């Protein structure tokens, strides 16, 4: 089912668009949203429940700051006849949260999020051993614009300072339980934080204090609605990549991140000779022509046309969910 943004009432649009970040961390958050939007608590929950059933909302909860974890983007060149089998197996790995087929010789792309570098390498080794293929690990070196939400207005960019580099703070067992539970998302009920408190064996007040602390410390990039852009009609999804000189990449990356329509932008470590591109961004559009036109405009406006580049449209989504903490892989 594809939802049309233009069909939303003003209050429903504001709920879906604005509350991708800054979600109320208080005992009855849906009542607070209703007061701000002129809706009843039940009406807010009904909207959200319907959107979740329709696949518009993936979840309500935090987005982890990838610089707090050992995270990497992995590309793999897989023979077409083996793509579905290998991609479906990779999707079973707990450390994999996004997994897409894309138009390129390196045709499978997935994100690994692990607790530490040793766990990440163990997962990569496991994948190589199982598939007999080389996983190209491209860890992030610098974030210019990362997971700040998906603006439903064409000309408004959701802005925020660059993601700082952090390490995951030392967590007690109760805090760890809370963090793991929060990544699964809120239930849509009047007091949604109470089950989290019971799971972590702490008070609801402590839960809310820890969640605010995770935001302040940079463990969470944001807390709010996580949308599925494809269900909203943004079906053309392209990973755009360039090979940029190291002395110019920061200036160009920061400028690229400021452009409207860029949802992610970062520098990644290349993997020569198999992969040399180091500047990445994501462009989403209603159709392929729109994305290609936007890409050509960026090349022209920012002088990116002089660099080696590729546009990798996604052809299939095998897995998309928030990152979870857990074992590196299944034996």
PDB file of N, CA and C in Angstrom, residues 119-167:
ATOM      1  N   UNK A 119      33.797  -8.204  17.487  1.00  0.00           N
ATOM      2  CA  UNK A 119      32.545  -8.837  17.088  1.00  0.00           C
ATOM      3  C   UNK A 119      32.256  -8.573  15.609  1.00  0.00           C
ATOM      4  N   UNK A 120      32.550  -7.354  15.172  1.00  0.00           N
ATOM      5  CA  UNK A 120      32.327  -7.013  13.762  1.00  0.00           C
ATOM      6  C   UNK A 120      33.205  -7.863  12.848  1.00  0.00           C
ATOM      7  N   UNK A 121      34.479  -8.006  13.196  1.00  0.00           N
ATOM      8  CA  UNK A 121      35.378  -8.796  12.361  1.00  0.00           C
ATOM      9  C   UNK A 121      34.992 -10.264  12.362  1.00  0.00           C
ATOM     10  N   UNK A 122      34.535 -10.758  13.509  1.00  0.00           N
ATOM     11  CA  UNK A 122      34.085 -12.154  13.577  1.00  0.00           C
ATOM     12  C   UNK A 122      32.899 -12.383  12.651  1.00  0.00           C
ATOM     13  N   UNK A 123      32.002 -11.396  12.578  1.00  0.00           N
ATOM     14  CA  UNK A 123      30.833 -11.516  11.701  1.00  0.00           C
ATOM     15  C   UNK A 123      31.262 -11.491  10.238  1.00  0.00           C
ATOM     16  N   UNK A 124      32.186 -10.598   9.889  1.00  0.00           N
ATOM     17  CA  UNK A 124      32.694 -10.535   8.515  1.00  0.00           C
ATOM     18  C   UNK A 124      33.385 -11.837   8.120  1.00  0.00           C
ATOM     19  N   UNK A 125      34.163 -12.401   9.039  1.00  0.00           N
ATOM     20  CA  UNK A 125      34.845 -13.665   8.758  1.00  0.00           C
ATOM     21  C   UNK A 125      33.832 -14.791   8.557  1.00  0.00           C
ATOM     22  N   UNK A 126      32.787 -14.777   9.367  1.00  0.00           N
ATOM     23  CA  UNK A 126      31.737 -15.788   9.267  1.00  0.00           C
ATOM     24  C   UNK A 126      31.032 -15.704   7.907  1.00  0.00           C
ATOM     25  N   UNK A 127      30.758 -14.477   7.455  1.00  0.00           N
ATOM     26  CA  UNK A 127      30.110 -14.272   6.156  1.00  0.00           C
ATOM     27  C   UNK A 127      31.012 -14.757   5.023  1.00  0.00           C
ATOM     28  N   UNK A 128      32.293 -14.418   5.110  1.00  0.00           N
ATOM     29  CA  UNK A 128      33.243 -14.844   4.070  1.00  0.00           C
ATOM     30  C   UNK A 128      33.342 -16.365   4.019  1.00  0.00           C
ATOM     31  N   UNK A 129      33.382 -16.987   5.185  1.00  0.00           N
ATOM     32  CA  UNK A 129      33.507 -18.445   5.232  1.00  0.00           C
ATOM     33  C   UNK A 129      32.258 -19.121   4.671  1.00  0.00           C
ATOM     34  N   UNK A 130      31.087 -18.610   5.016  1.00  0.00           N
ATOM     35  CA  UNK A 130      29.833 -19.230   4.573  1.00  0.00           C
ATOM     36  C   UNK A 130      29.623 -19.070   3.070  1.00  0.00           C
ATOM     37  N   UNK A 131      29.919 -17.868   2.568  1.00  0.00           N
ATOM     38  CA  UNK A 131      29.603 -17.567   1.165  1.00  0.00           C
ATOM     39  C   UNK A 131      30.743 -17.888   0.213  1.00  0.00           C
ATOM     40  N   UNK A 132      31.977 -17.924   0.709  1.00  0.00           N
ATOM     41  CA  UNK A 132      33.137 -18.060  -0.171  1.00  0.00           C
ATOM     42  C   UNK A 132      33.415 -16.805  -0.965  1.00  0.00           C
ATOM     43  N   UNK A 133      32.839 -15.687  -0.549  1.00  0.00           N
ATOM     44  CA  UNK A 133      32.980 -14.406  -1.248  1.00  0.00           C
ATOM     45  C   UNK A 133      33.588 -13.378  -0.302  1.00  0.00           C
ATOM     46  N   UNK A 134      34.149 -12.318  -0.892  1.00  0.00           N
ATOM     47  CA  UNK A 134      34.812 -11.284  -0.100  1.00  0.00           C
ATOM     48  C   UNK A 134      33.828 -10.187   0.287  1.00  0.00           C
ATOM     49  N   UNK A 135      33.540  -9.994   1.578  1.00  0.00           N
ATOM     50  CA  UNK A 135      32.740  -8.835   1.989  1.00  0.00           C
ATOM     51  C   UNK A 135      33.621  -7.587   2.025  1.00  0.00           C
ATOM     52  N   UNK A 136      33.189  -6.546   1.335  1.00  0.00           N
ATOM     53  CA  UNK A 136      33.946  -5.290   1.301  1.00  0.00           C
ATOM     54  C   UNK A 136      33.444  -4.397   2.435  1.00  0.00           C
ATOM     55  N   UNK A 137      34.194  -4.337   3.510  1.00  0.00           N
ATOM     56  CA  UNK A 137      33.799  -3.546   4.672  1.00  0.00           C
ATOM     57  C   UNK A 137      34.249  -2.104   4.489  1.00  0.00           C
ATOM     58  N   UNK A 138      33.278  -1.170   4.576  1.00  0.00           N
ATOM     59  CA  UNK A 138      33.545   0.249   4.328  1.00  0.00           C
ATOM     60  C   UNK A 138      33.108   1.060   5.555  1.00  0.00           C
ATOM     61  N   UNK A 139      33.875   1.026   6.635  1.00  0.00           N
ATOM     62  CA  UNK A 139      33.460   1.747   7.847  1.00  0.00           C
ATOM     63  C   UNK A 139      33.405   3.259   7.630  1.00  0.00           C
ATOM     64  N   UNK A 140      32.531   3.897   8.374  1.00  0.00           N
ATOM     65  CA  UNK A 140      32.386   5.350   8.282  1.00  0.00           C
ATOM     66  C   UNK A 140      33.595   6.038   8.908  1.00  0.00           C
ATOM     67  N   UNK A 141      34.114   7.031   8.207  1.00  0.00           N
ATOM     68  CA  UNK A 141      35.207   7.840   8.735  1.00  0.00           C
ATOM     69  C   UNK A 141      34.701   9.170   9.275  1.00  0.00           C
ATOM     70  N   UNK A 142      33.697   9.731   8.605  1.00  0.00           N
ATOM     71  CA  UNK A 142      33.109  10.976   9.090  1.00  0.00           C
ATOM     72  C   UNK A 142      31.682  11.092   8.601  1.00  0.00           C
ATOM     73  N   UNK A 143      30.796  11.516   9.506  1.00  0.00           N
ATOM     74  CA  UNK A 143      29.395  11.751   9.143  1.00  0.00           C
ATOM     75  C   UNK A 143      29.194  13.231   8.870  1.00  0.00           C
ATOM     76  N   UNK A 144      28.617  13.537   7.726  1.00  0.00           N
ATOM     77  CA  UNK A 144      28.266  14.928   7.394  1.00  0.00           C
ATOM     78  C   UNK A 144      26.783  15.199   7.640  1.00  0.00           C
ATOM     79  N   UNK A 145      25.962  14.174   7.456  1.00  0.00           N
ATOM     80  CA  UNK A 145      24.519  14.292   7.688  1.00  0.00           C
ATOM     81  C   UNK A 145      24.002  12.874   7.812  1.00  0.00           C
ATOM     82  N   UNK A 146      23.438  12.532   8.981  1.00  0.00           N
ATOM     83  CA  UNK A 146      23.097  11.116   9.171  1.00  0.00           C
ATOM     84  C   UNK A 146      21.847  10.928  10.012  1.00  0.00           C
ATOM     85  N   UNK A 147      20.915  10.184   9.459  1.00  0.00           N
ATOM     86  CA  UNK A 147      19.662   9.736  10.080  1.00  0.00           C
ATOM     87  C   UNK A 147      19.018  10.751  11.004  1.00  0.00           C
ATOM     88  N   UNK A 148      18.580  11.853  10.399  1.00  0.00           N
ATOM     89  CA  UNK A 148      17.891  12.893  11.147  1.00  0.00           C
ATOM     90  C   UNK A 148      16.393  12.871  10.871  1.00  0.00           C
ATOM     91  N   UNK A 149      15.932  11.855  10.192  1.00  0.00           N
ATOM     92  CA  UNK A 149      14.524  11.787   9.829  1.00  0.00           C
ATOM     93  C   UNK A 149      14.359  12.033   8.339  1.00  0.00           C
ATOM     94  N   UNK A 150      13.151  11.796   7.866  1.00  0.00           N
ATOM     95  CA  UNK A 150      12.859  11.888   6.437  1.00  0.00           C
ATOM     96  C   UNK A 150      11.804  12.969   6.222  1.00  0.00           C
ATOM     97  N   UNK A 151      12.246  14.161   5.765  1.00  0.00           N
ATOM     98  CA  UNK A 151      11.316  15.267   5.601  1.00  0.00           C
ATOM     99  C   UNK A 151      10.316  14.983   4.479  1.00  0.00           C
ATOM    100  N   UNK A 152       9.034  15.193   4.773  1.00  0.00           N
ATOM    101  CA  UNK A 152       7.989  14.971   3.779  1.00  0.00           C
ATOM    102  C   UNK A 152       7.719  16.212   2.952  1.00  0.00           C
ATOM    103  N   UNK A 153       8.432  17.297   3.223  1.00  0.00           N
ATOM    104  CA  UNK A 153       8.313  18.500   2.405  1.00  0.00           C
ATOM    105  C   UNK A 153       9.544  18.605   1.536  1.00  0.00           C
ATOM    106  N   UNK A 154       9.346  18.939   0.280  1.00  0.00           N
ATOM    107  CA  UNK A 154      10.452  18.870  -0.675  1.00  0.00           C
ATOM    108  C   UNK A 154      11.569  19.851  -0.370  1.00  0.00           C
ATOM    109  N   UNK A 155      11.220  21.019   0.135  1.00  0.00           N
ATOM    110  CA  UNK A 155      12.227  22.076   0.211  1.00  0.00           C
ATOM    111  C   UNK A 155      12.732  22.337   1.620  1.00  0.00           C
ATOM    112  N   UNK A 156      12.283  21.543   2.585  1.00  0.00           N
ATOM    113  CA  UNK A 156      12.724  21.772   3.953  1.00  0.00           C
ATOM    114  C   UNK A 156      13.651  20.645   4.365  1.00  0.00           C
ATOM    115  N   UNK A 157      14.826  21.010   4.836  1.00  0.00           N
ATOM    116  CA  UNK A 157      15.796  19.999   5.262  1.00  0.00           C
ATOM    117  C   UNK A 157      15.799  19.924   6.776  1.00  0.00           C
ATOM    118  N   UNK A 158      15.720  18.713   7.311  1.00  0.00           N
ATOM    119  CA  UNK A 158      15.841  18.532   8.743  1.00  0.00           C
ATOM    120  C   UNK A 158      17.310  18.695   9.094  1.00  0.00           C
ATOM    121  N   UNK A 159      17.622  19.716   9.855  1.00  0.00           N
ATOM    122  CA  UNK A 159      19.027  20.056  10.099  1.00  0.00           C
ATOM    123  C   UNK A 159      19.418  19.732  11.533  1.00  0.00           C
ATOM    124  N   UNK A 160      20.688  19.458  11.710  1.00  0.00           N
ATOM    125  CA  UNK A 160      21.237  19.158  13.032  1.00  0.00           C
ATOM    126  C   UNK A 160      22.750  19.211  12.935  1.00  0.00           C
ATOM    127  N   UNK A 161      23.449  19.467  14.045  1.00  0.00           N
ATOM    128  CA  UNK A 161      24.909  19.413  14.000  1.00  0.00           C
ATOM    129  C   UNK A 161      25.392  18.030  13.577  1.00  0.00           C
ATOM    130  N   UNK A 162      26.621  17.966  13.077  1.00  0.00           N
ATOM    131  CA  UNK A 162      27.192  16.691  12.675  1.00  0.00           C
ATOM    132  C   UNK A 162      27.260  15.749  13.859  1.00  0.00           C
ATOM    133  N   UNK A 163      27.098  14.460  13.568  1.00  0.00           N
ATOM    134  CA  UNK A 163      27.147  13.456  14.626  1.00  0.00           C
ATOM    135  C   UNK A 163      28.549  13.410  15.231  1.00  0.00           C
ATOM    136  N   UNK A 164      28.667  13.626  16.533  1.00  0.00           N
ATOM    137  CA  UNK A 164      29.990  13.555  17.147  1.00  0.00           C
ATOM    138  C   UNK A 164      30.438  12.108  17.289  1.00  0.00           C
ATOM    139  N   UNK A 165      31.735  11.928  17.459  1.00  0.00           N
ATOM    140  CA  UNK A 165      32.257  10.583  17.688  1.00  0.00           C
ATOM    141  C   UNK A 165      32.166  10.273  19.174  1.00  0.00           C
ATOM    142  N   UNK A 166      31.591   9.127  19.489  1.00  0.00           N
ATOM    143  CA  UNK A 166      31.436   8.684  20.863  1.00  0.00           C
ATOM    144  C   UNK A 166      31.768   7.210  20.918  1.00  0.00           C
ATOM    145  N   UNK A 167      31.984   6.730  22.121  1.00  0.00           N
ATOM    146  CA  UNK A 167      31.971   5.295  22.328  1.00  0.00           C
ATOM    147  C   UNK A 167      30.797   4.996  23.246  1.00  0.00           C
TER     148      UNK A 167
END
